[in-house]
Amino acid sequence: MARPYVLYDVFTDEKLRGNPLAIVLEAEGLSDEAMQAIAGEFNLSETVFVFASENPAHTARLRIFTPGRELPFAGHPTVGTAIALAERAGAGQAIDQVSVLEEKVGPVRCAVRLAETGASFAEFDLPTKSAHYKLENALERQGIADALSISVKHVGFENHYPSVWSAGVPFLFVPVKDMATLAEVAFDPALWERVAPFTGGHLVSAYVYCRSGNGAHFQARMFSPDMGIAEDPATGAAAAGLSGVIHSCDKLPDGHHAFVIAQGVEMGRASKIHLHIDVTAGEITRARIGGQAVRVASGLLEF
């Protein structure tokens, strides 16, 4: 049975930049094993499989697979699929749409601004707030530094320190001194496995970040041997978790705060993720992730 698919570059307005995403549009009848194998065939950081929604008021139900395993939630698949489905329904009209995508983490509300040509924009509310993981054992800074091939003196900046947070998918957030240190990172999966904790039966991924001055507030890199991702050009789920890190470490005052996170620069796949955080009475009351996406290919999956 032939199934249509599309490829989008996400968190960018330029083709062949950002994070590539495969979207299989008519996935009914595919087994878990088949979806995992197809994700391995595309060999992108994530492949989305689109099903009819369980709630008729919602737009679609999504299953999200990395080359290594299924995820309950991910940012660039949410942005890319929201745009792909809206463009498919909008037939080239520049109109705004609101959709709800059913993911394993729960329903995710998305707002889409369609462009007649070029890149459209989508933004979604975080389905769950970023939460700090309390670990039984303290994180080893020297071990983390060794796994990243940097000096332990360059781990941490200001009030930022290594910690595990999750807004659906857990990451070990590793702040580093500056952009030069970030560029020097050479990730060693074997050393990472020795020092990184397991959560929910999975080795946490490394999200390495610093403050940035190149048109962004932060710049980041993400490495995930557990997901089968050597390095990710843009990680929306990690940016969602970063909302809690920023609020905790920078002590955000009440009000609205907007951040831009650059990622994929060192890979030649520059990405731009928009993060919005609303704080009331010292607590995050709402957070959103947004970005652009542009279609680069379409075809039929003969499976």
Short mmCIF file of C-alpha atoms in Angstrom, two decimals:
data_model
loop_
_atom_site.label_atom_id
_atom_site.label_comp_id
_atom_site.label_asym_id
_atom_site.label_seq_id
_atom_site.Cartn_x
_atom_site.Cartn_y
_atom_site.Cartn_z
CA MET A 1 0.00 0.00 0.00
CA ALA A 2 1.44 3.37 -1.05
CA ARG A 3 1.35 6.05 1.64
CA PRO A 4 2.10 9.74 0.98
CA TYR A 5 4.88 11.38 2.92
CA VAL A 6 6.44 14.84 3.05
CA LEU A 7 9.79 16.12 4.24
CA TYR A 8 10.03 19.46 6.05
CA ASP A 9 12.96 21.43 7.40
CA VAL A 10 11.83 22.73 10.79
CA PHE A 11 12.87 25.70 12.93
CA THR A 12 14.15 27.48 9.84
CA ASP A 13 12.86 29.48 6.89
CA GLU A 14 15.58 28.10 4.58
CA LYS A 15 15.58 24.75 2.83
CA LEU A 16 18.44 22.44 3.84
CA ARG A 17 18.78 24.20 7.19
CA GLY A 18 17.08 23.47 10.51
CA ASN A 19 15.99 19.98 11.52
CA PRO A 20 14.65 17.67 8.77
CA LEU A 21 11.42 15.83 9.54
CA ALA A 22 9.67 12.99 7.73
CA ILE A 23 5.86 12.89 8.01
CA VAL A 24 3.96 9.79 6.89
CA LEU A 25 0.45 11.13 6.30
CA GLU A 26 -1.73 8.02 6.14
CA ALA A 27 -0.33 5.63 8.74
CA GLU A 28 -3.39 3.50 9.55
CA GLY A 29 -2.54 -0.17 9.62
CA LEU A 30 1.17 0.21 10.36
CA SER A 31 2.47 -1.83 13.29
CA ASP A 32 4.82 -0.46 15.93
CA GLU A 33 7.62 -2.56 14.45
CA ALA A 34 6.95 -1.23 10.96
CA MET A 35 6.94 2.39 12.14
CA GLN A 36 10.23 1.89 13.98
CA ALA A 37 11.75 0.29 10.89
CA ILE A 38 10.50 3.10 8.63
CA ALA A 39 11.96 5.68 11.02
CA GLY A 40 15.25 3.83 10.72
CA GLU A 41 14.92 3.89 6.93
CA PHE A 42 14.45 7.68 6.87
CA ASN A 43 17.25 7.89 9.49
CA LEU A 44 16.27 11.42 10.55
CA SER A 45 16.15 12.51 14.18
CA GLU A 46 12.37 11.98 14.10
CA THR A 47 9.70 10.56 11.82
CA VAL A 48 6.01 11.29 12.46
CA PHE A 49 3.15 8.95 11.60
CA VAL A 50 -0.25 10.64 11.24
CA PHE A 51 -3.47 8.84 12.21
CA ALA A 52 -7.09 9.91 12.47
CA SER A 53 -7.70 11.59 15.83
CA GLU A 54 -9.51 9.74 18.59
CA ASN A 55 -11.40 12.93 19.46
CA PRO A 56 -13.28 14.20 16.37
CA ALA A 57 -12.72 17.79 17.51
CA HIS A 58 -8.94 17.31 17.18
CA THR A 59 -6.93 17.48 13.98
CA ALA A 60 -4.92 14.23 14.08
CA ARG A 61 -3.19 11.68 16.28
CA LEU A 62 0.61 11.44 16.03
CA ARG A 63 3.16 8.74 16.75
CA ILE A 64 6.74 10.02 16.91
CA PHE A 65 9.77 7.77 16.38
CA THR A 66 13.51 8.42 16.48
CA PRO A 67 15.82 5.87 14.82
CA GLY A 68 16.12 4.24 18.25
CA ARG A 69 12.71 4.44 19.94
CA GLU A 70 9.29 6.08 20.20
CA LEU A 71 8.87 9.41 22.01
CA PRO A 72 5.78 10.63 23.89
CA PHE A 73 6.35 14.19 22.67
CA ALA A 74 8.81 16.20 20.59
CA GLY A 75 8.97 19.82 19.50
CA HIS A 76 10.11 19.83 15.90
CA PRO A 77 7.67 17.05 14.93
CA THR A 78 4.85 19.05 16.53
CA VAL A 79 5.76 22.28 14.73
CA GLY A 80 6.48 20.57 11.42
CA THR A 81 3.37 18.37 11.41
CA ALA A 82 1.07 21.22 12.47
CA ILE A 83 2.36 23.25 9.51
CA ALA A 84 2.22 20.31 7.09
CA LEU A 85 -1.40 19.47 7.95
CA ALA A 86 -2.46 23.13 7.87
CA GLU A 87 -0.81 23.68 4.48
CA ARG A 88 -2.46 20.53 3.15
CA ALA A 89 -5.87 21.77 4.32
CA GLY A 90 -5.29 25.42 3.43
CA ALA A 91 -4.45 24.79 -0.24
CA GLY A 92 -1.99 27.68 -0.50
CA GLN A 93 -4.07 30.27 1.36
CA ALA A 94 -2.29 32.58 3.82
CA ILE A 95 -4.63 32.06 6.77
CA ASP A 96 -4.23 31.38 10.48
CA GLN A 97 -5.39 28.08 11.93
CA VAL A 98 -5.65 26.46 15.35
CA SER A 99 -5.28 22.70 15.68
CA VAL A 100 -4.99 20.12 18.42
CA LEU A 101 -2.62 17.22 17.85
CA GLU A 102 -2.97 14.10 19.98
CA GLU A 103 0.43 12.88 21.17
CA LYS A 104 1.28 10.28 23.79
CA VAL A 105 1.99 13.06 26.28
CA GLY A 106 -1.58 14.35 25.73
CA PRO A 107 -3.34 16.83 23.43
CA VAL A 108 -1.10 19.64 22.16
CA ARG A 109 -2.72 22.90 21.06
CA CYS A 110 -1.03 24.56 18.08
CA ALA A 111 -1.52 27.88 16.33
CA VAL A 112 -0.37 28.04 12.70
CA ARG A 113 0.28 31.10 10.55
CA LEU A 114 0.36 29.98 6.92
CA ALA A 115 2.42 31.67 4.23
CA GLU A 116 1.38 31.61 0.57
CA THR A 117 4.98 30.81 -0.35
CA GLY A 118 8.04 29.95 1.69
CA ALA A 119 8.03 29.07 5.36
CA SER A 120 4.94 28.98 7.58
CA PHE A 121 5.06 29.42 11.37
CA ALA A 122 3.60 27.31 14.16
CA GLU A 123 3.57 27.69 17.93
CA PHE A 124 2.33 25.24 20.55
CA ASP A 125 1.56 25.37 24.25
CA LEU A 126 3.72 23.04 26.31
CA PRO A 127 1.54 20.02 27.16
CA THR A 128 3.26 19.72 30.53
CA LYS A 129 5.33 22.15 32.58
CA SER A 130 9.06 21.68 32.84
CA ALA A 131 9.88 19.79 36.05
CA HIS A 132 13.19 19.27 37.85
CA TYR A 133 14.27 15.66 38.45
CA LYS A 134 15.59 15.01 41.95
CA LEU A 135 18.41 12.51 41.48
CA GLU A 136 19.56 10.00 44.08
CA ASN A 137 23.22 10.60 43.23
CA ALA A 138 24.91 13.92 42.54
CA LEU A 139 25.93 14.60 38.95
CA GLU A 140 29.68 14.24 38.36
CA ARG A 141 30.95 17.45 36.79
CA GLN A 142 34.32 15.93 35.91
CA GLY A 143 32.65 12.95 34.26
CA ILE A 144 30.31 15.23 32.32
CA ALA A 145 33.27 17.36 31.19
CA ASP A 146 35.20 14.26 30.08
CA ALA A 147 32.20 13.00 28.08
CA LEU A 148 32.03 16.37 26.31
CA SER A 149 35.83 16.62 25.90
CA ILE A 150 36.01 20.00 27.64
CA SER A 151 37.64 21.32 30.80
CA VAL A 152 35.61 20.91 33.99
CA LYS A 153 36.34 24.60 34.64
CA HIS A 154 34.11 25.41 31.67
CA VAL A 155 31.07 23.51 32.99
CA GLY A 156 28.52 25.98 34.40
CA PHE A 157 28.08 29.74 34.18
CA GLU A 158 26.55 32.30 36.54
CA ASN A 159 23.77 30.47 38.47
CA HIS A 160 23.46 27.71 35.84
CA TYR A 161 24.67 24.23 36.78
CA PRO A 162 24.12 20.68 35.37
CA SER A 163 20.63 19.37 36.14
CA VAL A 164 17.92 17.10 34.74
CA TRP A 165 14.59 18.61 33.67
CA SER A 166 11.68 17.36 31.60
CA ALA A 167 8.64 18.84 29.86
CA GLY A 168 7.69 15.45 28.45
CA VAL A 169 11.16 14.10 27.61
CA PRO A 170 14.02 14.32 30.16
CA PHE A 171 17.38 15.88 29.30
CA LEU A 172 20.55 16.51 31.26
CA PHE A 173 21.09 20.24 30.79
CA VAL A 174 24.79 21.12 30.79
CA PRO A 175 25.61 24.84 30.83
CA VAL A 176 29.04 25.71 29.47
CA LYS A 177 31.12 28.85 29.76
CA ASP A 178 30.74 30.36 26.29
CA MET A 179 30.20 29.77 22.58
CA ALA A 180 33.86 28.85 22.04
CA THR A 181 33.50 26.05 24.60
CA LEU A 182 30.25 24.90 22.97
CA ALA A 183 32.00 24.71 19.58
CA GLU A 184 34.81 22.62 21.10
CA VAL A 185 32.47 19.92 22.43
CA ALA A 186 33.30 16.45 21.10
CA PHE A 187 30.71 14.06 22.48
CA ASP A 188 31.87 10.60 23.66
CA PRO A 189 28.88 8.21 23.93
CA ALA A 190 30.81 5.60 25.94
CA LEU A 191 31.89 8.14 28.58
CA TRP A 192 28.38 9.63 28.61
CA GLU A 193 26.89 6.25 29.47
CA ARG A 194 29.15 6.07 32.52
CA VAL A 195 28.06 9.40 33.98
CA ALA A 196 24.52 10.19 32.77
CA PRO A 197 21.52 8.99 34.81
CA PHE A 198 18.67 6.80 33.57
CA THR A 199 15.08 8.04 33.79
CA GLY A 200 12.12 5.86 32.88
CA GLY A 201 14.50 3.14 31.75
CA HIS A 202 16.29 5.39 29.25
CA LEU A 203 19.67 7.08 29.35
CA VAL A 204 19.09 10.85 29.43
CA SER A 205 20.27 12.89 26.46
CA ALA A 206 22.85 15.67 26.68
CA TYR A 207 21.65 19.22 26.05
CA VAL A 208 24.67 21.53 26.16
CA TYR A 209 23.99 25.26 26.12
CA CYS A 210 25.48 28.70 26.73
CA ARG A 211 24.45 32.31 26.41
CA SER A 212 24.66 33.65 22.87
CA GLY A 213 25.12 37.03 21.28
CA ASN A 214 24.48 36.12 17.64
CA GLY A 215 20.83 37.18 17.40
CA ALA A 216 19.84 34.60 20.02
CA HIS A 217 19.71 34.46 23.80
CA PHE A 218 21.10 30.92 24.04
CA GLN A 219 22.93 28.53 21.74
CA ALA A 220 22.73 24.77 22.21
CA ARG A 221 23.79 21.32 21.00
CA MET A 222 22.00 18.03 21.72
CA PHE A 223 23.42 14.49 21.71
CA SER A 224 21.37 11.34 22.30
CA PRO A 225 22.89 7.87 21.94
CA ASP A 226 19.75 6.37 23.52
CA MET A 227 17.56 7.82 20.75
CA GLY A 228 20.03 6.89 18.02
CA ILE A 229 20.81 10.57 17.34
CA ALA A 230 24.51 11.46 17.05
CA GLU A 231 23.63 15.19 17.15
CA ASP A 232 20.32 16.97 16.66
CA PRO A 233 20.04 20.24 14.68
CA ALA A 234 17.05 21.48 16.74
CA THR A 235 15.36 19.99 19.80
CA GLY A 236 12.02 21.54 20.72
CA ALA A 237 11.39 19.14 23.61
CA ALA A 238 14.70 20.21 25.16
CA ALA A 239 13.85 23.88 24.63
CA ALA A 240 10.60 23.13 26.47
CA GLY A 241 12.56 21.68 29.38
CA LEU A 242 14.91 24.66 29.23
CA SER A 243 11.99 26.89 30.23
CA GLY A 244 12.22 25.46 33.75
CA VAL A 245 16.00 25.80 33.81
CA ILE A 246 15.87 29.47 32.80
CA HIS A 247 13.16 30.29 35.32
CA SER A 248 14.97 28.46 38.13
CA CYS A 249 18.48 29.78 37.45
CA ASP A 250 17.73 33.30 36.20
CA LYS A 251 14.90 33.97 38.69
CA LEU A 252 12.54 35.38 36.08
CA PRO A 253 10.26 38.11 37.44
CA ASP A 254 6.52 38.10 36.85
CA GLY A 255 5.53 38.93 33.29
CA HIS A 256 6.16 37.71 29.75
CA HIS A 257 9.63 36.62 28.65
CA ALA A 258 10.68 35.82 25.07
CA PHE A 259 13.83 33.92 24.15
CA VAL A 260 15.46 32.75 20.93
CA ILE A 261 17.53 29.56 21.04
CA ALA A 262 20.01 28.82 18.25
CA GLN A 263 20.98 25.20 17.56
CA GLY A 264 22.57 23.19 14.75
CA VAL A 265 25.09 25.94 13.98
CA GLU A 266 28.10 23.64 14.37
CA MET A 267 26.43 21.11 12.04
CA GLY A 268 25.76 23.59 9.24
CA ARG A 269 22.00 23.21 9.95
CA ALA A 270 21.32 26.49 11.76
CA SER A 271 17.98 26.48 13.58
CA LYS A 272 16.02 29.11 15.48
CA ILE A 273 13.58 28.10 18.24
CA HIS A 274 11.27 30.65 19.88
CA LEU A 275 10.49 30.12 23.56
CA HIS A 276 7.90 32.21 25.40
CA ILE A 277 7.45 32.01 29.18
CA ASP A 278 4.72 33.67 31.26
CA VAL A 279 5.40 34.00 34.98
CA THR A 280 2.80 34.88 37.61
CA ALA A 281 3.39 34.98 41.37
CA GLY A 282 6.84 33.51 40.84
CA GLU A 283 5.61 30.45 38.90
CA ILE A 284 5.48 29.59 35.20
CA THR A 285 1.82 29.74 34.22
CA ARG A 286 2.30 29.21 30.49
CA ALA A 287 5.12 28.39 28.08
CA ARG A 288 5.13 28.08 24.30
CA ILE A 289 7.54 26.84 21.64
CA GLY A 290 7.42 28.17 18.09
CA GLY A 291 9.28 28.20 14.82
CA GLN A 292 9.08 28.15 11.04
CA ALA A 293 9.15 25.18 8.70
CA VAL A 294 9.47 24.77 4.95
CA ARG A 295 8.61 21.78 2.76
CA VAL A 296 11.50 20.29 0.80
CA ALA A 297 10.12 17.04 -0.65
CA SER A 298 7.08 14.84 -1.06
CA GLY A 299 6.52 11.33 -2.31
CA LEU A 300 5.03 7.90 -1.76
CA LEU A 301 6.18 5.36 0.77
CA GLU A 302 5.75 1.97 -0.89
CA PHE A 303 5.11 -0.12 2.18
#
